[in-house]
Short mmCIF file of C-alpha atoms in Angstrom, two decimals:
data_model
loop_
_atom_site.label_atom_id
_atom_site.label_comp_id
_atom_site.label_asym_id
_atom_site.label_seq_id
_atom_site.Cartn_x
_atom_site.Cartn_y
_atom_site.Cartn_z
CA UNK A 1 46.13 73.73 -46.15
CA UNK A 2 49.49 73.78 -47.75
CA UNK A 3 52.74 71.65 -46.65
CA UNK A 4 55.99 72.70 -47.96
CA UNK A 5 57.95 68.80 -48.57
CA UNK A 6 61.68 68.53 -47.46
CA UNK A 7 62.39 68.39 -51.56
CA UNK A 8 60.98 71.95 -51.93
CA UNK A 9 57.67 70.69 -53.16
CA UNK A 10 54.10 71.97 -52.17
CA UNK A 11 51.94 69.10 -50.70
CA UNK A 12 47.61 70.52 -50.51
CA UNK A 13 45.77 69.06 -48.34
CA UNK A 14 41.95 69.00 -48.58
CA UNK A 15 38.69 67.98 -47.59
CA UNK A 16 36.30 66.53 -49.84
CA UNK A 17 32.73 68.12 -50.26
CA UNK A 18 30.74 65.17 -51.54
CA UNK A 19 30.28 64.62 -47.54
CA UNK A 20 27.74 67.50 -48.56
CA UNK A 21 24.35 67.43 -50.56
CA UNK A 22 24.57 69.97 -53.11
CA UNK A 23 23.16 69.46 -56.66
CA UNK A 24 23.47 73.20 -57.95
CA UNK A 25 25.88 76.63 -57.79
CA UNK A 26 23.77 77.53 -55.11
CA UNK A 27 23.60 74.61 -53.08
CA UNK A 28 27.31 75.11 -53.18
CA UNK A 29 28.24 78.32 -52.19
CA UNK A 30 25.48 77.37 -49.27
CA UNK A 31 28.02 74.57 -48.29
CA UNK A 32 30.96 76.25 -48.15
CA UNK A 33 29.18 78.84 -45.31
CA UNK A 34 27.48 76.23 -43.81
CA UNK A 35 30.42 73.35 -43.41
CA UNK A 36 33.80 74.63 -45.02
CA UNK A 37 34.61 77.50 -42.99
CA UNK A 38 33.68 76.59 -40.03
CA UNK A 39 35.67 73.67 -40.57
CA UNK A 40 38.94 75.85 -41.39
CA UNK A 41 37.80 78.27 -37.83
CA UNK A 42 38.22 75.05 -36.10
CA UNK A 43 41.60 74.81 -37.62
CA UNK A 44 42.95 77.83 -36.49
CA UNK A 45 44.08 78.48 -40.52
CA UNK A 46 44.06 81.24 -42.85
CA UNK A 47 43.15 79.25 -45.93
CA UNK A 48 41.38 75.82 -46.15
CA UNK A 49 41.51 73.79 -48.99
CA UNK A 50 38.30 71.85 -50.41
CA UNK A 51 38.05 69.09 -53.19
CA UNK A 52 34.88 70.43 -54.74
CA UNK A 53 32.04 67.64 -55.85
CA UNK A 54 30.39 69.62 -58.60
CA UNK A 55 27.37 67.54 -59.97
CA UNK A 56 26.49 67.47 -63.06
CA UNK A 57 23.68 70.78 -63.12
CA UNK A 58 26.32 72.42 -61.12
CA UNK A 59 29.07 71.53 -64.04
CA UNK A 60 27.36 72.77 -66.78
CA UNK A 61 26.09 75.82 -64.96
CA UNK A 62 29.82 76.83 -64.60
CA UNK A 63 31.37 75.10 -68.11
CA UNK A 64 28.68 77.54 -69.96
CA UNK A 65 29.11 81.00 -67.34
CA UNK A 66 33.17 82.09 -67.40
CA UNK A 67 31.21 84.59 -64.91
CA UNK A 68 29.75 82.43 -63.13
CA UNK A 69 33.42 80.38 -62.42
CA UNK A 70 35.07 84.06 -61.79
CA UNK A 71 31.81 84.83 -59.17
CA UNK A 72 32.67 80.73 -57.32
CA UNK A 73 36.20 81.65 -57.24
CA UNK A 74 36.00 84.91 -55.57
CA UNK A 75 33.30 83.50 -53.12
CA UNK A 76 36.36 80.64 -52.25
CA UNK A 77 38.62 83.72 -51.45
CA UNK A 78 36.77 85.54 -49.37
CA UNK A 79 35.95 82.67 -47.26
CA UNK A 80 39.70 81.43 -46.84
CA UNK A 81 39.25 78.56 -49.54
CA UNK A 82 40.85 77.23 -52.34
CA UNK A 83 40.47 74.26 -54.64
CA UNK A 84 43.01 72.64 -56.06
CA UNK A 85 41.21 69.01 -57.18
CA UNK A 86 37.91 68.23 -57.87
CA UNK A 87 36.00 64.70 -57.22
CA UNK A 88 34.12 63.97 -60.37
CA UNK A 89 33.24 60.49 -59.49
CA UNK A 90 29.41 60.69 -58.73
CA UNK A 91 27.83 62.42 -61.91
CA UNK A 92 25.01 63.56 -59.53
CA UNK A 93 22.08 62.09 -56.70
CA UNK A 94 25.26 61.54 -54.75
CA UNK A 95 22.88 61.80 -51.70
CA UNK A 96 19.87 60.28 -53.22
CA UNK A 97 18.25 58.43 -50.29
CA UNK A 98 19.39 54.86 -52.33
CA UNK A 99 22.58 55.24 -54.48
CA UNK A 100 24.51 52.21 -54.16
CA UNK A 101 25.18 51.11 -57.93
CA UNK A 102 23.81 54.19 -59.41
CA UNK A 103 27.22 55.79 -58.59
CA UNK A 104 28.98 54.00 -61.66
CA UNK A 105 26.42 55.46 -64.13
CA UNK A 106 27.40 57.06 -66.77
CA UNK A 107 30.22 55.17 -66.69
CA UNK A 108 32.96 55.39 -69.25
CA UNK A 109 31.74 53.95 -71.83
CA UNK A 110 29.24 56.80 -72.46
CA UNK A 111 30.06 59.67 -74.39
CA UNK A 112 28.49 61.93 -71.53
CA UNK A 113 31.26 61.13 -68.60
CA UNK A 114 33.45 62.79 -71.09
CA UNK A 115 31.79 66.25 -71.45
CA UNK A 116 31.16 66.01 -67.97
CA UNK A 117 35.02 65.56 -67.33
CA UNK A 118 36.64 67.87 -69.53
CA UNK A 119 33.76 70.48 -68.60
CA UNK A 120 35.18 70.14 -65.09
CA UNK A 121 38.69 70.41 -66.18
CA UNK A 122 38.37 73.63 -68.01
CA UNK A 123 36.42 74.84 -64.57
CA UNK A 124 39.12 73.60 -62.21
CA UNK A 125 41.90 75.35 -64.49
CA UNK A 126 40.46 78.62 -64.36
CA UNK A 127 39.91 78.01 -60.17
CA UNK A 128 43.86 77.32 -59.36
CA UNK A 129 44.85 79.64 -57.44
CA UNK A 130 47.93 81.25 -59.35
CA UNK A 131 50.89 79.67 -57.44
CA UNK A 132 49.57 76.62 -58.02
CA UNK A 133 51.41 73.68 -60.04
CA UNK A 134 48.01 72.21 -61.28
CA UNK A 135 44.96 70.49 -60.73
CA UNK A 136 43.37 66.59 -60.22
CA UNK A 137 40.53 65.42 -61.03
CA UNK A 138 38.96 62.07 -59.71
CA UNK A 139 36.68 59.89 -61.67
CA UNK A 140 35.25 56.15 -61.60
CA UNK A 141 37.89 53.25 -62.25
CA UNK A 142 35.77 53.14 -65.67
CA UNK A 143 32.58 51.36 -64.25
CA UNK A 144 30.70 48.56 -62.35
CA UNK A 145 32.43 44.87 -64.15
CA UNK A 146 28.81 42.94 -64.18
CA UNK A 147 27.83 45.39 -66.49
CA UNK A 148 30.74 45.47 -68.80
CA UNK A 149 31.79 44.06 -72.15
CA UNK A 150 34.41 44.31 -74.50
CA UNK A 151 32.07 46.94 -76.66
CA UNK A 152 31.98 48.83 -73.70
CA UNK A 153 36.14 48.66 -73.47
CA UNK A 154 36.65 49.46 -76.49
CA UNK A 155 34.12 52.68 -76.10
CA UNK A 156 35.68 53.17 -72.70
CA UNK A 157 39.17 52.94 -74.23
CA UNK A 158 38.50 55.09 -77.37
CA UNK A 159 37.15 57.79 -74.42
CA UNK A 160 40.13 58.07 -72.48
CA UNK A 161 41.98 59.21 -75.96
CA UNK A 162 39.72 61.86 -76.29
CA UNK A 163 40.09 62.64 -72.85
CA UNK A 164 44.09 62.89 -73.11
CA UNK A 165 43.67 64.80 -76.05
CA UNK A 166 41.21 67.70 -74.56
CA UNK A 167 43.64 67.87 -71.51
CA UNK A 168 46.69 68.60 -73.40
CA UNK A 169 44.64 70.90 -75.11
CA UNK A 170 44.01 72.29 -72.29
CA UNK A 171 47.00 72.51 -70.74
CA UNK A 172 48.38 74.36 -73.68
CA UNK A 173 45.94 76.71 -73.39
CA UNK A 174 45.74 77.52 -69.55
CA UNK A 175 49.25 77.03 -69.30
CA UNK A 176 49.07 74.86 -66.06
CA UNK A 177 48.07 71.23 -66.49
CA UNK A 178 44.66 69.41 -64.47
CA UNK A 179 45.69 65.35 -64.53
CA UNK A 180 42.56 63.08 -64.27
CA UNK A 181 42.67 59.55 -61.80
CA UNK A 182 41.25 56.68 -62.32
CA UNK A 183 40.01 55.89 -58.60
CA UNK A 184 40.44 52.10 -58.27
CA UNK A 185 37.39 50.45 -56.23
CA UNK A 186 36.31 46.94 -55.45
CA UNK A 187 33.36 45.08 -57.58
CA UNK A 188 34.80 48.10 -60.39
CA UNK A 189 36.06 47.03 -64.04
CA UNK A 190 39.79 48.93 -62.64
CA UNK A 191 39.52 46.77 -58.96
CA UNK A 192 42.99 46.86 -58.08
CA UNK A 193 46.35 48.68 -58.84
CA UNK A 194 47.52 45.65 -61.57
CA UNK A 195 44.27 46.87 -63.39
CA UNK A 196 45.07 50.32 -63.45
CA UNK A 197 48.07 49.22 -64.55
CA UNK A 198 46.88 47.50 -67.43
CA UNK A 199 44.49 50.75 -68.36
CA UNK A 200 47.18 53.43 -67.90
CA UNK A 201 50.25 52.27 -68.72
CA UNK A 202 51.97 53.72 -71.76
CA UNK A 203 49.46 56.59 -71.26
CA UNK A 204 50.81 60.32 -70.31
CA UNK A 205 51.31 60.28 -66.95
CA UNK A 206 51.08 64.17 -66.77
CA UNK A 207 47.16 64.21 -68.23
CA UNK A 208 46.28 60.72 -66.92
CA UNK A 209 46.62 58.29 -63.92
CA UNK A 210 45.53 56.74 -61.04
CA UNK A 211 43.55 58.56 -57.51
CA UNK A 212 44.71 56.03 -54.91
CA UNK A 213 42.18 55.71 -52.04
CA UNK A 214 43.21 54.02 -49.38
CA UNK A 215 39.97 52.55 -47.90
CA UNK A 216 39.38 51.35 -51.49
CA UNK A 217 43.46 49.94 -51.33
CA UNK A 218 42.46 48.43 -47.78
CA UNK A 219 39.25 46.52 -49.02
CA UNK A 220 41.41 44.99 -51.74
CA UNK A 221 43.92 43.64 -48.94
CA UNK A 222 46.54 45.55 -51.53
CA UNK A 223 49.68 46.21 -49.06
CA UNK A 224 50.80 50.03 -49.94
CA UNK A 225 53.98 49.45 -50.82
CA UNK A 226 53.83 47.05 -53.14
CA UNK A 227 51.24 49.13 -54.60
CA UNK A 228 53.34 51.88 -55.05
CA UNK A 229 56.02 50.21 -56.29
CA UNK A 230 53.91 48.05 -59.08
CA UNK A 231 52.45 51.35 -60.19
CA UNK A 232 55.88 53.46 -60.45
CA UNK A 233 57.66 50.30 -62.23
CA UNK A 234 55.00 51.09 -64.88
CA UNK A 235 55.31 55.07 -65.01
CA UNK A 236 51.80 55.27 -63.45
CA UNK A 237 51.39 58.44 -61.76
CA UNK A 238 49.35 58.57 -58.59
CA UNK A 239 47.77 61.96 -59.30
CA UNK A 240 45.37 62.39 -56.08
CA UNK A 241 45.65 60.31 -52.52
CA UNK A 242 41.87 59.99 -51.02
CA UNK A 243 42.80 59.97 -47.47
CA UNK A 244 40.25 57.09 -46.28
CA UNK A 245 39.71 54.35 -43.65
CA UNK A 246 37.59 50.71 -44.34
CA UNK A 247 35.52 48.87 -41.74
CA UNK A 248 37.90 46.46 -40.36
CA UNK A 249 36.22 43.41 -38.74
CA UNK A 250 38.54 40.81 -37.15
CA UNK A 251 35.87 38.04 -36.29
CA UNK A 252 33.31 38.75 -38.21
CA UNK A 253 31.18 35.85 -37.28
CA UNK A 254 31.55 36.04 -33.60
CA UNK A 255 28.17 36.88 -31.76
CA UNK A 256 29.56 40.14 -30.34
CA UNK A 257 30.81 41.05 -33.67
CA UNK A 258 27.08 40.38 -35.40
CA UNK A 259 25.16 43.54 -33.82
CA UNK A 260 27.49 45.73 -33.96
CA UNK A 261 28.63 45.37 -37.64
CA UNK A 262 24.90 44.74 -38.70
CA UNK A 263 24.39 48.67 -37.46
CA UNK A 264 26.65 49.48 -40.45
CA UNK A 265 24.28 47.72 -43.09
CA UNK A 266 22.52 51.09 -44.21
CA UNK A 267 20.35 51.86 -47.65
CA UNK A 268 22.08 54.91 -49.41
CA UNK A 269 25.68 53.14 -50.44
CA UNK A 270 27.37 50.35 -51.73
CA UNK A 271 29.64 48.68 -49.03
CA UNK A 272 32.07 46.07 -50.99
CA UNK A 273 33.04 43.42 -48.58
CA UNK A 274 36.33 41.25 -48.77
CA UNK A 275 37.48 38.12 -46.59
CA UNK A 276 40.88 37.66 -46.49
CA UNK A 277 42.26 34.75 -48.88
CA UNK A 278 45.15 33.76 -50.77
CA UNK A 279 45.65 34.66 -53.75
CA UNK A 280 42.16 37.11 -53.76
CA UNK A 281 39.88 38.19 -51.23
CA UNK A 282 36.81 36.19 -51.32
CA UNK A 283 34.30 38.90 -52.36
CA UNK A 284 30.39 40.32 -51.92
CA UNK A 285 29.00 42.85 -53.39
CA UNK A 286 27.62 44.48 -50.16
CA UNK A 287 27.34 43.73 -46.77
CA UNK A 288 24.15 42.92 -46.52
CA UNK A 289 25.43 40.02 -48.96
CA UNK A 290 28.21 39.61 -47.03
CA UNK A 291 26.39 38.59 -43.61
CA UNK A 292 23.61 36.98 -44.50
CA UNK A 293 23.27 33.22 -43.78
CA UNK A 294 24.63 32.49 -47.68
CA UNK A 295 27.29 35.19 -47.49
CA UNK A 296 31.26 35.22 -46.85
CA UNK A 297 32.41 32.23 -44.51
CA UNK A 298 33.87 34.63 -41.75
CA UNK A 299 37.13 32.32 -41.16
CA UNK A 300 39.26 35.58 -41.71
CA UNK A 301 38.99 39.02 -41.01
CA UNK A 302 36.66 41.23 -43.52
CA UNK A 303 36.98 44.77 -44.75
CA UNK A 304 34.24 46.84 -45.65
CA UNK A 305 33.80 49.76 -47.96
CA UNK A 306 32.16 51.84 -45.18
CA UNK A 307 34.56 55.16 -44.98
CA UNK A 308 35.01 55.42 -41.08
CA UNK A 309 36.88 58.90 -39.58
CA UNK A 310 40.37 58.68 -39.92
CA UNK A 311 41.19 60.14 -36.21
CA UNK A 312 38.95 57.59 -34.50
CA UNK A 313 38.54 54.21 -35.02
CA UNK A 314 35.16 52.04 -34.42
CA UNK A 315 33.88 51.23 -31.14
CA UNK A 316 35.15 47.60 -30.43
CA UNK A 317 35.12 44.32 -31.79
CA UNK A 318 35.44 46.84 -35.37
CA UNK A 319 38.71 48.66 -35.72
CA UNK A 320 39.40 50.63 -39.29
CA UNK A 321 42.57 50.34 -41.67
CA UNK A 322 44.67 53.02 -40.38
CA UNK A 323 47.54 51.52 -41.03
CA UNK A 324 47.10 50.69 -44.31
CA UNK A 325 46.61 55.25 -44.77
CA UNK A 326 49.70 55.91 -43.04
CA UNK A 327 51.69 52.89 -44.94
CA UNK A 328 50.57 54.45 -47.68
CA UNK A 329 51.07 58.32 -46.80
CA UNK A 330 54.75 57.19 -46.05
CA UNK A 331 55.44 55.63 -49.10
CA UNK A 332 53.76 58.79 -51.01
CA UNK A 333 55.26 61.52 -49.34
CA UNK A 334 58.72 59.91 -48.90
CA UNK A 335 61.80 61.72 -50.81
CA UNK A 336 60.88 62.52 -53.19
CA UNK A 337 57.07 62.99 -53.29
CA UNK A 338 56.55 61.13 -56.88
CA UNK A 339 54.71 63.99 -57.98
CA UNK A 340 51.77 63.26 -55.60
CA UNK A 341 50.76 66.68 -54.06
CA UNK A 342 47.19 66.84 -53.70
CA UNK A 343 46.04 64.65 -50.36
CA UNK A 344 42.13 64.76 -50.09
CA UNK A 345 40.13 63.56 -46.64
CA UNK A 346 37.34 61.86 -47.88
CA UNK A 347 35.03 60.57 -45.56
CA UNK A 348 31.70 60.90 -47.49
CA UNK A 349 29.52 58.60 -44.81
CA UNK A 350 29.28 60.44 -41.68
CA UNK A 351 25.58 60.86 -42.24
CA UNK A 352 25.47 57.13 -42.72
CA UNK A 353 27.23 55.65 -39.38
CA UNK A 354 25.71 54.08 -37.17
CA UNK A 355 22.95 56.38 -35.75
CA UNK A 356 24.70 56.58 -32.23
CA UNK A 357 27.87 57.66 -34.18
CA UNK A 358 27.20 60.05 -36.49
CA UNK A 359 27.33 63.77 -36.03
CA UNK A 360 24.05 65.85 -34.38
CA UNK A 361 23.58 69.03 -36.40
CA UNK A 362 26.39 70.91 -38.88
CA UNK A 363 28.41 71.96 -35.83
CA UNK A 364 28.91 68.30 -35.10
CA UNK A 365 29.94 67.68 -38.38
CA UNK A 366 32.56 70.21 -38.72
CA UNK A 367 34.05 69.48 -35.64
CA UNK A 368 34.82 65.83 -36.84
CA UNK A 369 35.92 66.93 -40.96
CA UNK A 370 38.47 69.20 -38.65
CA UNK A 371 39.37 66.59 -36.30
CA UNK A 372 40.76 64.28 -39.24
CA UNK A 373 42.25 67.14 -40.98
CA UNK A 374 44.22 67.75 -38.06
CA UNK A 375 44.92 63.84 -37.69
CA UNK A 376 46.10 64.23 -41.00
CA UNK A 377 48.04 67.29 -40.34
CA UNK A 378 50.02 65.70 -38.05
CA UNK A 379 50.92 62.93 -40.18
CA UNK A 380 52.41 64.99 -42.52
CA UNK A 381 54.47 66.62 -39.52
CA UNK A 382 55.32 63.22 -38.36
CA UNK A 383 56.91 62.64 -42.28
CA UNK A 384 59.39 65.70 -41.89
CA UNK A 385 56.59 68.24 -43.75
CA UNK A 386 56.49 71.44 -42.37
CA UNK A 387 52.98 73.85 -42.97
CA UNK A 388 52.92 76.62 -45.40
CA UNK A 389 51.10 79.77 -44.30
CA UNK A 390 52.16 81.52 -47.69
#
């Protein structure tokens, strides 16, 4: 869906598809019938926009086929679809049945994150649709810190040159730029938004910068505006908002508060959990971690990396960080919009919640991804942002 801003700008909103298991071309196009339209029927809209996960089969299936990107983005067309921004952070087994730390590898510090990326990029540039500014591209906030060193910076580092360099190459070629964000995320080498700072400042803010998600910005106990501010006092461009809620647990030692958070301990992903402290967040590396007897101390409230629906929050004693999202969507899409067009839902655990809260069957699931699209939607009515049927 398009917005048109009060400045004149176009704001796109999407959904992302990594909700979706999909290794290959095929799986894809499968997903788009299966979820993605019937998602934008529920909508009542002419054209939907998605924020493709293409693994990394899927990539080079495309990066070597110009046919093959010419056959996806007449398949988008037809079905009412368009893709602005792609989510490159998962190289692939996104829904493996365990994933959890996997997701950070190949991190940045190997050479193959970089084909992989810049393979995307020249996909995604030749998938705008025409009236389109340009493209994003989301990728890992460089890779999991108890595996780094400062070889692997100074790899990593060397990297994101390279990566610069191919997209102004790029850009020169296609005529319309894609910018790549580095997605900060707890337990990550890039954590917080004074890290990104540190990694991308003094870079090109119009090839690289930062994909703020806000249930990543939640678990850090970052408060959006101050975000925003520290990252626009350093020319950081926030290239791509994730649209996301965290677990928010108020007592999170309480006996009611044990079963029901316990229900959200499940095998397939990582769930980063933070107790609020001064000057950091004590930290764990997942809940299971976090509540077991040797775990977080549970005299504050806790967030959780567990991406909960935006449009409806946890069944009590939980609640989600919905505030922290529409802080944050504010601040973004304020006058003027800081060059931050491309909004992406990206609740990627509904097949994980609890088993009494997740969504029977594809129909289920549809009606929910449309639910917090709409949520969304009128968010962005709610900030003066009127829709764009163009």
């Amino acid at each position: 869906m398009r917005f048109r801003h009060p400045d004149g700008s176009t704001v796109h909103l999407s959904y992302c598809t990594n909700v979706h298991a999909a290794e290959s071309l095929d799986g894809i196009l499968a997903q788009l019938d299966r979820h993605a339209v019937p998602v934008r029927q529920r909508l009542g809209v002419d054209r939907l926009g998605v924020g493709l996960w293409i693994p990394r089969q899927a990539a080079g299936e495309l990066a070597g086929d110009p046919s093959a990107v010419a056959g996806l983005r007449r398949a988008l067309t037809t079905r009412g679809l368009e893709v602005v921004s792609l989510n490159a952070f998962p190289y692939q087994g996104f829904h493996a049945a365990r994933v959890k730390r996997d997701v950070y590898v190949p991190d940045w510090a190997d050479p193959v994150r970089l084909r992989y990326t810049l393979d995307l990029a020249r996909v995604l540039s030749r998938l705008l649709p025409d009236d389109t500014a340009r493209g994003s591209i989301s990728t890992l906030p460089l890779g999991w810190r108890a595996w780094w060193s400062p070889q692997r910076q100074t790899a990593a580092e060397a990297a994101l040159d390279r990566l610069a360099a191919g997209l102004s190459r790029l850009a020169a070629e296609e005529g319309r730029p894609v910018r790549v964000g580095f997605e900060p995320e707890p337990g990550c080498v890039v954590e917080r938004t004074e890290h990104a700072v540190e990694l991308l400042a003094g870079r090109d803010p119009e090839v690289l910068g930062i994909c703020l998600d806000t249930c990543h910005l939640a678990v850090a106990f970052e408060e959006p505006a101050a975000a925003l501010r520290r990252l626009a006092a350093a020319g950081v461009s926030v290239v791509k908002l994730q649209a996301s809620c965290a677990l928010h647990v108020p007592r999170p030692r309480s006996a009611e508060t044990a079963p029901v958070l316990a229900a959200f301990d499940e095998p397939r992903f990582l769930h980063q959990t933070r107790e609020s402290a001064s000057p950091l967040p004590l930290a764990a590396d997942d809940l299971d971690e976090a509540i077991g007897p040797d775990g977080l101390p549970g005299r504050a409230p806790w967030r959780v990396h567990f991406h909960v629906p935006l449009h409806a929050a946890p069944r009590p004693p939980l609640g989600s960080t919905r505030q922290v999202l529409e802080a944050t969507l504010a601040g973004l899409l304020g006058a003027p919009t800081a060059g931050t067009d491309h909004i992406e839902v990206e609740t990627y655990t509904w097949n994980v919640l609890p088993s009494d809260q997740r969504p029977a069957g594809p129909s289920a699931l549809a009606a929910g991804i449309a639910a917090e699209l709409d949520w969304t939607r009128g968010e962005f009515l709610g900030l003066g942002l009127k829709e764009d049927d163009r």
